[in-house]
Short mmCIF file of C-alpha atoms in Angstrom, two decimals:
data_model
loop_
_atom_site.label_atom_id
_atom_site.label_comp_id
_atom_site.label_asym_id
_atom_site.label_seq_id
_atom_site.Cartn_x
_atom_site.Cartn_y
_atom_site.Cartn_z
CA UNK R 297 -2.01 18.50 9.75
CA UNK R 298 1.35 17.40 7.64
CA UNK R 299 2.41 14.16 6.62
CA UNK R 300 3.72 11.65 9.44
CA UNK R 301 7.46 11.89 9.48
CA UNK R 302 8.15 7.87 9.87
CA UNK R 303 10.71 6.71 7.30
CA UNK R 304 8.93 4.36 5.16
CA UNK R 305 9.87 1.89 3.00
CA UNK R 306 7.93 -0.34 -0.03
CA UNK R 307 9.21 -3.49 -1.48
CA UNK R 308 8.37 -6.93 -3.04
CA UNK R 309 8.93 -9.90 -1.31
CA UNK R 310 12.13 -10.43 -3.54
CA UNK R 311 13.86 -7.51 -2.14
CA UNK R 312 13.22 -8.29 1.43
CA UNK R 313 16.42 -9.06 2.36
CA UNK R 314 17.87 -6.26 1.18
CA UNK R 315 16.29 -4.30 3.77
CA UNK R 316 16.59 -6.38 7.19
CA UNK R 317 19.59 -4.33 8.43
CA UNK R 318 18.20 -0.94 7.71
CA UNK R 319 16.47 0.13 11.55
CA UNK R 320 12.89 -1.44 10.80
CA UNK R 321 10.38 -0.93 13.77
CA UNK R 322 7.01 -2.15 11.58
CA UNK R 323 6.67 -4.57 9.10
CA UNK R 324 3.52 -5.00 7.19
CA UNK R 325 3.01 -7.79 4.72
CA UNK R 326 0.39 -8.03 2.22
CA UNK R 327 0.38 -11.54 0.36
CA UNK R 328 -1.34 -13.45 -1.97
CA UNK R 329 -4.05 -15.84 -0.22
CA UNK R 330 -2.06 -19.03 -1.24
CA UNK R 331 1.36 -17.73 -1.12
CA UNK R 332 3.69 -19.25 1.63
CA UNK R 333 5.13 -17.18 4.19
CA UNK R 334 8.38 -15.50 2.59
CA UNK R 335 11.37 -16.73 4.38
CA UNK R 336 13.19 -13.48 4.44
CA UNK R 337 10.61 -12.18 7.06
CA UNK R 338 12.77 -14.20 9.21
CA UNK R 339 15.25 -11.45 9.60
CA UNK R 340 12.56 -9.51 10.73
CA UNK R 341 11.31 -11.97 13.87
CA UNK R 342 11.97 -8.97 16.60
CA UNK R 343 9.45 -6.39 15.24
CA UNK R 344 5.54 -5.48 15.00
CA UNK R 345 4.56 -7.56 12.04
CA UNK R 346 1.21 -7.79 10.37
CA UNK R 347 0.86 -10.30 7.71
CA UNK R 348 -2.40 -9.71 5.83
CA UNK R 349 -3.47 -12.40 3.03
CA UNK R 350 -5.84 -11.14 0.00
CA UNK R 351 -4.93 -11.38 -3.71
CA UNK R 352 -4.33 -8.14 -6.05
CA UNK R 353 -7.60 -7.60 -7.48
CA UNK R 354 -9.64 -4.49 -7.23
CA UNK R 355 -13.39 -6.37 -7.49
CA UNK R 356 -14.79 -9.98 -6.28
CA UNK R 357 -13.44 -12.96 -9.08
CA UNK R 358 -14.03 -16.52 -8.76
CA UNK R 359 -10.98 -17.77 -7.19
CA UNK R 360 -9.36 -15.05 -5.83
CA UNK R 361 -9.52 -13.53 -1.90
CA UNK R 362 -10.32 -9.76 -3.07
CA UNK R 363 -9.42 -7.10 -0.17
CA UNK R 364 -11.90 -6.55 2.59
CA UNK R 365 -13.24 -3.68 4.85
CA UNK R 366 -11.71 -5.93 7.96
CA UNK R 367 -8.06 -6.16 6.04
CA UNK R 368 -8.02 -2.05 5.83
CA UNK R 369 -9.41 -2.13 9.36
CA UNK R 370 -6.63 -4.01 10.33
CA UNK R 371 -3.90 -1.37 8.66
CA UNK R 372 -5.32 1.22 10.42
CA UNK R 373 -4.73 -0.69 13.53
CA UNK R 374 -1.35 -1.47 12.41
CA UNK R 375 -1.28 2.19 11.67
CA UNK R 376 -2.23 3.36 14.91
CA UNK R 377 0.44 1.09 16.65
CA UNK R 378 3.37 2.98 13.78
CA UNK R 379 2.50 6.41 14.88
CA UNK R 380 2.28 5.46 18.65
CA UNK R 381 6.25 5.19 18.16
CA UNK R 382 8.03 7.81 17.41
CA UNK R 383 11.12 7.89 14.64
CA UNK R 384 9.57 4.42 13.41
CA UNK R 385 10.47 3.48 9.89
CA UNK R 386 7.89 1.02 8.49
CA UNK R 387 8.52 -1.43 5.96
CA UNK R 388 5.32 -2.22 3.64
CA UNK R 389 5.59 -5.57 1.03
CA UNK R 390 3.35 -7.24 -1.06
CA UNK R 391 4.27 -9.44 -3.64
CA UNK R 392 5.74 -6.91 -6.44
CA UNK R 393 6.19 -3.74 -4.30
CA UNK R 394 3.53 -2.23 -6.74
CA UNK R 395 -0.09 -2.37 -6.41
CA UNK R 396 -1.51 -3.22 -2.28
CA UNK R 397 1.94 -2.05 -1.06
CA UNK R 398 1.49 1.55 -2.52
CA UNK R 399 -2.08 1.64 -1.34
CA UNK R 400 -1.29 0.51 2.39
CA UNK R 401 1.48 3.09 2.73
CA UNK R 402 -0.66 5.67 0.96
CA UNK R 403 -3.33 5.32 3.29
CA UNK R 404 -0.78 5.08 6.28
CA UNK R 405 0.88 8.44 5.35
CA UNK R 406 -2.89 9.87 5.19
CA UNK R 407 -4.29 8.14 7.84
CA UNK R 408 -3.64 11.09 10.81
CA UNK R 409 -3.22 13.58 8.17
CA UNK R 410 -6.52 14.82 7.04
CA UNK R 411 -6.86 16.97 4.29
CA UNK R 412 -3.24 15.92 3.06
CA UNK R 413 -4.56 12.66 0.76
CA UNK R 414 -3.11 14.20 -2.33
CA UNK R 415 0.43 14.61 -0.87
CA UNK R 416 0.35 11.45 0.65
CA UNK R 417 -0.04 10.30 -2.68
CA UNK R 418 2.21 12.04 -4.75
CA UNK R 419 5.07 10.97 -1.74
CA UNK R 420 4.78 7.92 -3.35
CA UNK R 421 6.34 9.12 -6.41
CA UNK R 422 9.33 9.58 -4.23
CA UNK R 423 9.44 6.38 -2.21
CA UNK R 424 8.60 4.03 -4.89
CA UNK R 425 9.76 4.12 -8.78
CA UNK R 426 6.42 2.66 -10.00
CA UNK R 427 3.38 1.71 -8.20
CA UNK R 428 0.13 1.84 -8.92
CA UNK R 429 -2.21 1.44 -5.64
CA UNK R 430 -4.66 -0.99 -5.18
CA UNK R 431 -8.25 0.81 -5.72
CA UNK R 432 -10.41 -1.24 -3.61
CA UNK R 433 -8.06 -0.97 -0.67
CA UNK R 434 -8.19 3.32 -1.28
CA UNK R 435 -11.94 2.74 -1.53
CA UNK R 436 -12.93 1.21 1.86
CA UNK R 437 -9.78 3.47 3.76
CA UNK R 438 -12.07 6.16 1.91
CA UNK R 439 -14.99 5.17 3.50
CA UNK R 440 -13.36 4.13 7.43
CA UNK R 441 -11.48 7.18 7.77
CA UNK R 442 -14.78 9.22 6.19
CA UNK R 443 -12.87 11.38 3.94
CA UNK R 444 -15.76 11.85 1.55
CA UNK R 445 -13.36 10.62 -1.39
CA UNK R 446 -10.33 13.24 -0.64
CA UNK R 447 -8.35 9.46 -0.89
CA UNK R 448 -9.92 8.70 -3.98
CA UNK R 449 -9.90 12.56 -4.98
CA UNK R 450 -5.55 11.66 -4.38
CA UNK R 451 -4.99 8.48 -6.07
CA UNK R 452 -6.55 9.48 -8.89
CA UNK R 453 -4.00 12.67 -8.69
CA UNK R 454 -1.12 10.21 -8.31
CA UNK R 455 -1.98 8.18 -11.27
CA UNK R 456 -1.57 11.33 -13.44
CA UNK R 457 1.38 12.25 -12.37
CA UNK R 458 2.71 8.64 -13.16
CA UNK R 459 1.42 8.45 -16.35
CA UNK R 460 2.57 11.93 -17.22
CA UNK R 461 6.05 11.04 -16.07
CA UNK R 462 5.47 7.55 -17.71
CA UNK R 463 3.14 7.77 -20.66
CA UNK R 464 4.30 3.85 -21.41
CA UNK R 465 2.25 2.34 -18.08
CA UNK R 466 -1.28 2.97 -19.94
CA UNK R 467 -0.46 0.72 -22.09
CA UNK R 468 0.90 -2.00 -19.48
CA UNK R 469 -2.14 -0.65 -17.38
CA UNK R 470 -4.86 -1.90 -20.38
CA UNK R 471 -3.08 -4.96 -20.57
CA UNK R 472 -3.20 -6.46 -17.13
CA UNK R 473 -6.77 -6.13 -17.19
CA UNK R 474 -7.62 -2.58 -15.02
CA UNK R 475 -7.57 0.15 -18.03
CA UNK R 476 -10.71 1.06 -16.32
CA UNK R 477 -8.77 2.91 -13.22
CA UNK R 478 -6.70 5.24 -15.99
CA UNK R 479 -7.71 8.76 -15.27
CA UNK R 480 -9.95 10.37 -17.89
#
């Protein structure tokens, strides 16, 4: 089965606005536990909008809301109600536009698209300049949509293709504290 054909769009909450004229039908919002409802959302009041609140960590800290099976339950739902309309163009935020925004339209894209994980990744190379997906969110869609790690099998062919295009993240990669999700 190919890739959905929704337009889809991925941003960081500073860049909202930006997009609020552009023929959104979906929002989806992923936020830090403690961060306040964006106020450019408010040009988006007419539209399906899920707002989803975990931090951007890929294991349980002290301190920090780490992503749960429920949350990537809840983007399938989300996802479910995108492909029930057809020509939608979804708009996916998180704080940065990098790292649970990437993941949630990854998974999206994949989602009724069996055996396409890989090229749902790689899309992202298109839609987004950098990105690098949030690996606990891939891990659990893994395990809901029981794709026997073709999603992790896809990330992990996305993230070469960034740093082979980008040499420079690894470094930035190491430094924020996740060198352990470089490829080998």
């Amino acid at each position: 089965m190919p890739l959905p054909t929704q337009k889809l769009t991925i941003c960081g909450i500073p860049e909202l606005p930006q997009h609020a004229a552009i023929g959104v039908s979906h929002v989806l919002s992923i936020i830090d536990t403690h961060e306040p409802r964006p106020d450019a959302l408010d040009g988006y009041l007419r539209i399906d909008h899920l707002l989803l609140r975990f931090d951007d960590v890929v294991a349980e800290y002290p301190g920090f809301a780490a992503c749960t099976p429920d949350h990537v339950r809840e983007v399938l739902e989300f996802g479910e109600r995108v492909h029930a309309v057809r020509d939608s163009h979804v708009l996916i935020h998180c704080h940065a536009g990098i790292s649970r925004s990437t993941a949630a339209a990854a998974i999206l894209m994949a989602q009724h698209a069996p055996g396409q994980e890989e090229a749902a990744f790689l899309r992202l190379l298109e839609l987004r300049k950098h990105g690098w997906p949030n690996t606990r969110m891939v891990e659990f869609a893994d395990r809901l949509l029981k794709r026997d790690g073709a999603l992790m099998e896809g990330l992990v062919a996305y993230r070469r293709a960034l740093l082979q295009a980008k040499p420079h993240l690894s470094e930035i990669i190491r430094n924020i504290g996740r060198g352990h999700e470089l490829p080998a």
